[in-house]
PDB file of C-alpha atoms in Angstrom:
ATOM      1  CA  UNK A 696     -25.605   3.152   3.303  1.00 85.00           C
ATOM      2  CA  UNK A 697     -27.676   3.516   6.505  1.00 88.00           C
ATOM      3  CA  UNK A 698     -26.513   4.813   9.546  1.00 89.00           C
ATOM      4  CA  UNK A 699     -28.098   4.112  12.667  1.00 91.00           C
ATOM      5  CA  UNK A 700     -27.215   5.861  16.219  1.00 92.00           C
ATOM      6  CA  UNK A 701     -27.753   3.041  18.635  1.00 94.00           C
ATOM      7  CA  UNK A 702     -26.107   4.839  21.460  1.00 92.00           C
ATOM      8  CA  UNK A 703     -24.064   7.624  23.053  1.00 92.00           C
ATOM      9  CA  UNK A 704     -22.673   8.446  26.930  1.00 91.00           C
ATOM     10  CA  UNK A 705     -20.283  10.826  28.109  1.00 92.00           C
ATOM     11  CA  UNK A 706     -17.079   9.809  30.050  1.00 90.00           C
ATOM     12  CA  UNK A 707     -15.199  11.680  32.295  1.00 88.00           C
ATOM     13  CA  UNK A 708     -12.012   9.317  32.066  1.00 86.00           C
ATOM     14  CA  UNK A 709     -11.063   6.296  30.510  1.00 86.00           C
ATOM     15  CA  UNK A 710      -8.047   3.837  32.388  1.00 83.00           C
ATOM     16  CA  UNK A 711      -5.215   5.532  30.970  1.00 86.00           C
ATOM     17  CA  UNK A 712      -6.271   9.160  30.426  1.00 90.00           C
ATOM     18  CA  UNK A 713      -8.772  11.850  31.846  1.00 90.00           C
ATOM     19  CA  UNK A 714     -10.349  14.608  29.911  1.00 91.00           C
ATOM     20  CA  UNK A 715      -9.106  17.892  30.027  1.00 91.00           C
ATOM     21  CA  UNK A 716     -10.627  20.481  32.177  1.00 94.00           C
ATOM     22  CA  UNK A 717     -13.967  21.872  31.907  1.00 95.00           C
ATOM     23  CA  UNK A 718     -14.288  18.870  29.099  1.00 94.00           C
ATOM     24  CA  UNK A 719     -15.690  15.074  28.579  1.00 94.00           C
ATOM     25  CA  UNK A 720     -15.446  12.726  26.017  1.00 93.00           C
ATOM     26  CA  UNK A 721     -18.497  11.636  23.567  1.00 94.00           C
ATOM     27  CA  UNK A 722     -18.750   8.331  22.909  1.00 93.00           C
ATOM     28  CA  UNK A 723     -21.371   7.737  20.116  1.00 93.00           C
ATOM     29  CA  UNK A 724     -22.245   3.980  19.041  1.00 93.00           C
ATOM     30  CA  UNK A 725     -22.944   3.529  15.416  1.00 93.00           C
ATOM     31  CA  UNK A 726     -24.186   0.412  13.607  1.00 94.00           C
ATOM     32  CA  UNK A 727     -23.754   1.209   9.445  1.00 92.00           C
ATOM     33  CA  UNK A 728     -25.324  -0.985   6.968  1.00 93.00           C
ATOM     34  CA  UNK A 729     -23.870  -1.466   3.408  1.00 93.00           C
ATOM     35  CA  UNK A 730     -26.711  -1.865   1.072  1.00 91.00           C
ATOM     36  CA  UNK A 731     -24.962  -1.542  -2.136  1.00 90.00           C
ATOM     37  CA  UNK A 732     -23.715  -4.260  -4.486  1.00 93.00           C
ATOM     38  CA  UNK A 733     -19.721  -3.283  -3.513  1.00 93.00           C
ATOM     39  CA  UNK A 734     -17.476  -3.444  -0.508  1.00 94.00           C
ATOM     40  CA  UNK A 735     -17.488   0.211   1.319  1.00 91.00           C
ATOM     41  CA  UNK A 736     -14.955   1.797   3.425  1.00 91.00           C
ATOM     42  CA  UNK A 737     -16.071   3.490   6.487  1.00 91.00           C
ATOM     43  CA  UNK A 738     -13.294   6.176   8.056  1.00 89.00           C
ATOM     44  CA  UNK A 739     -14.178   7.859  11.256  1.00 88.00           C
ATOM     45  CA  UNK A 740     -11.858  10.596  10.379  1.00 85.00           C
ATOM     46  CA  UNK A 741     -13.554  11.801   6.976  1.00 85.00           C
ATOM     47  CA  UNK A 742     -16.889  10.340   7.461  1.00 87.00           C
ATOM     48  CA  UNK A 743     -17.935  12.161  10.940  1.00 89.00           C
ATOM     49  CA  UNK A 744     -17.967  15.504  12.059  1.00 89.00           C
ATOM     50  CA  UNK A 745     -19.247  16.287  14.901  1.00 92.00           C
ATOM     51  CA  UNK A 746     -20.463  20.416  15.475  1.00 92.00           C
ATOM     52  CA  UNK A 747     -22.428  22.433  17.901  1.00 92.00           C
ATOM     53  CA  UNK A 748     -25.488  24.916  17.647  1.00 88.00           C
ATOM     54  CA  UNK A 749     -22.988  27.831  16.437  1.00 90.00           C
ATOM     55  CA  UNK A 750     -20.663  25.480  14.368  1.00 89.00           C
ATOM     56  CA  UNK A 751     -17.946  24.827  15.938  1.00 93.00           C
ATOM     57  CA  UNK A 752     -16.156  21.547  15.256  1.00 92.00           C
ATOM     58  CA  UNK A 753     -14.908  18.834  17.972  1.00 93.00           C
ATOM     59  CA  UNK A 754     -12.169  16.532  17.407  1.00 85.00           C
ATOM     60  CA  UNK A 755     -11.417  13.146  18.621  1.00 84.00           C
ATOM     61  CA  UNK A 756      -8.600  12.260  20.848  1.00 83.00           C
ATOM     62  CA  UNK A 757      -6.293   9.504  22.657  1.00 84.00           C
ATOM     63  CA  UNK A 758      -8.285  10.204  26.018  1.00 85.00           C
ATOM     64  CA  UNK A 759     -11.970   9.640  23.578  1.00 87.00           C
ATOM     65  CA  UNK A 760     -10.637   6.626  21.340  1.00 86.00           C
ATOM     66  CA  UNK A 761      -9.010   5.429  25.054  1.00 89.00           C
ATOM     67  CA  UNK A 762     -12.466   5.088  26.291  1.00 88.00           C
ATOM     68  CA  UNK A 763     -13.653   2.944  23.177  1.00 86.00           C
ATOM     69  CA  UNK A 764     -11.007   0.685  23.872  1.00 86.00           C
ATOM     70  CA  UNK A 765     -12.550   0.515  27.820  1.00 85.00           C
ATOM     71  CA  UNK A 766     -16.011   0.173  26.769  1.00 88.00           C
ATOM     72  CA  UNK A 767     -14.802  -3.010  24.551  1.00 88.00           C
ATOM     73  CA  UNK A 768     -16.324  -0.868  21.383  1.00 89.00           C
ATOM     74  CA  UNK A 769     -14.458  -1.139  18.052  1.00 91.00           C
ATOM     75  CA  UNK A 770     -13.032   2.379  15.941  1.00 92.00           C
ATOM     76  CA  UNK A 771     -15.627   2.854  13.096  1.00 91.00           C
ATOM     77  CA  UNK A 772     -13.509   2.213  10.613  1.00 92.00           C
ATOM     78  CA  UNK A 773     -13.021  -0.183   7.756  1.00 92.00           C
ATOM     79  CA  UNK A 774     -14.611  -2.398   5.037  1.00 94.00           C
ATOM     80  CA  UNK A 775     -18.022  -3.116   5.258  1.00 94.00           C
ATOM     81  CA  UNK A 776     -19.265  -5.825   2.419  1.00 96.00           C
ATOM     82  CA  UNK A 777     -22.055  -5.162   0.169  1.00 95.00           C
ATOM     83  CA  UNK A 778     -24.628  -6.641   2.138  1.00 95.00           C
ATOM     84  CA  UNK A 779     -23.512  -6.358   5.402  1.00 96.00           C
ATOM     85  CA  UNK A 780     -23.522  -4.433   8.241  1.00 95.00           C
ATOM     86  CA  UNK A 781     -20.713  -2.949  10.762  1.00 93.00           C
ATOM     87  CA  UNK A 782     -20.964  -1.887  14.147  1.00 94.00           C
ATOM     88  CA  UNK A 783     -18.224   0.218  15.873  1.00 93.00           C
ATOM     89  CA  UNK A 784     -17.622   3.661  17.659  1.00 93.00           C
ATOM     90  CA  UNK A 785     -16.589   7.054  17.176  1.00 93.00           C
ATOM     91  CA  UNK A 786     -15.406   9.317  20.141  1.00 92.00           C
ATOM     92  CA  UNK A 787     -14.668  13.041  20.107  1.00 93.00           C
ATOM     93  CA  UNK A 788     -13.568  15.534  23.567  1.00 93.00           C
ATOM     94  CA  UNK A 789     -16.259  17.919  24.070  1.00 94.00           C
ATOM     95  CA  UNK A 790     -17.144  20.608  26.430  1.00 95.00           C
ATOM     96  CA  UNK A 791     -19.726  19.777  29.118  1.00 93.00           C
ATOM     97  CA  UNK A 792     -21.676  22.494  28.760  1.00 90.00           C
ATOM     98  CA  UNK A 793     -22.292  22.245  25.191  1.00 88.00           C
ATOM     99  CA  UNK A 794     -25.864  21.562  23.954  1.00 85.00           C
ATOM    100  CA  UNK A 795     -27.438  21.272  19.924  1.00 89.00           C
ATOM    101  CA  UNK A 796     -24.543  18.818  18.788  1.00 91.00           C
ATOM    102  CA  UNK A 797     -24.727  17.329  15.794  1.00 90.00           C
ATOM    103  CA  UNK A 798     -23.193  14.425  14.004  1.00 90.00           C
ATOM    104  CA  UNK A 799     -23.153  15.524  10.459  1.00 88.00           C
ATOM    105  CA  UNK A 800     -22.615  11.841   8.169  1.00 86.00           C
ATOM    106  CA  UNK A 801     -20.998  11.578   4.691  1.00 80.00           C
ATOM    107  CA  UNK A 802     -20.707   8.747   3.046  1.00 69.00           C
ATOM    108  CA  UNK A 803     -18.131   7.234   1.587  1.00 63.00           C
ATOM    109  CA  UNK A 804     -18.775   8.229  -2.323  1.00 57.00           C
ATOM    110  CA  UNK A 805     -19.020  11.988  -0.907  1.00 54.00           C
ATOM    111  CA  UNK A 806     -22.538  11.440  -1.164  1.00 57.00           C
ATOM    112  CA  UNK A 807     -24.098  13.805   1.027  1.00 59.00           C
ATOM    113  CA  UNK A 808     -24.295  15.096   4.378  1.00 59.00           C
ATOM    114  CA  UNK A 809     -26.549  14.570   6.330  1.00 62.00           C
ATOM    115  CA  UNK A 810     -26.998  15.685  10.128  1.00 64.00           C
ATOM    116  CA  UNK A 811     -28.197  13.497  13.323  1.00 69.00           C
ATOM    117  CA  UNK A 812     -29.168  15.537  16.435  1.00 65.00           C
ATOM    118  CA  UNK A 813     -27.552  14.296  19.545  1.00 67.00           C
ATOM    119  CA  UNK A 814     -29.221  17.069  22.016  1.00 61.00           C
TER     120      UNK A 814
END
């Protein structure tokens, strides 16, 4: 599997919900290619984690996954074919003042984890 980050913005809103206070939401565009022989299954929930430069952990919510909906960008989740490739998103509610995040990546067999720097 290869992972590619072809894109991430902050929102402060989507249409039907704002971020909390003092936060934004992280919208991070991901195209992954399957280049095994099998069908893969990508989940945003178990695959992703998303930390900062003293490990904490950010979760996703209705506001973040709202905004995927508004930027027209599929959840990151499914089956990808062997062969082929998947595009979709993955949104998480973040501070705004946080800096060093990371997307750390597992794949699907458990096979590792490996991190991305954001900023």
């Amino acid at each position: 599997m290869n992972y590619i980050i072809n894109a991430y913005k902050k929102s402060e809103r989507s249409e039907l919900f704002e971020a909390d206070e003092g936060k934004t939401f992280l919208l991070i565009d991901i195209t992954v290619k399957n280049n095994s022989k099998k069908t893969a299954t990508i989940s945003s929930n178990t695959m992703f984690d998303l930390t900062d430069r003293f490990g904490t952990s950010y979760n996703t919510s209705l506001g973040a996954l709202s905004c995927l909906e508004d930027e027209k960008m599929e959840q990151l989740d499914g089956q990808i074919a062997a062969g082929s490739e998947f595009r979709g998103g993955i949104a998480f509610e973040i501070p705004k003042v946080t800096k060093g995040l990371r997307l750390i990546i597992q794949g699907p067999a458990g096979d590792g984890r490996s991190p991305v720097i954001l900023y």
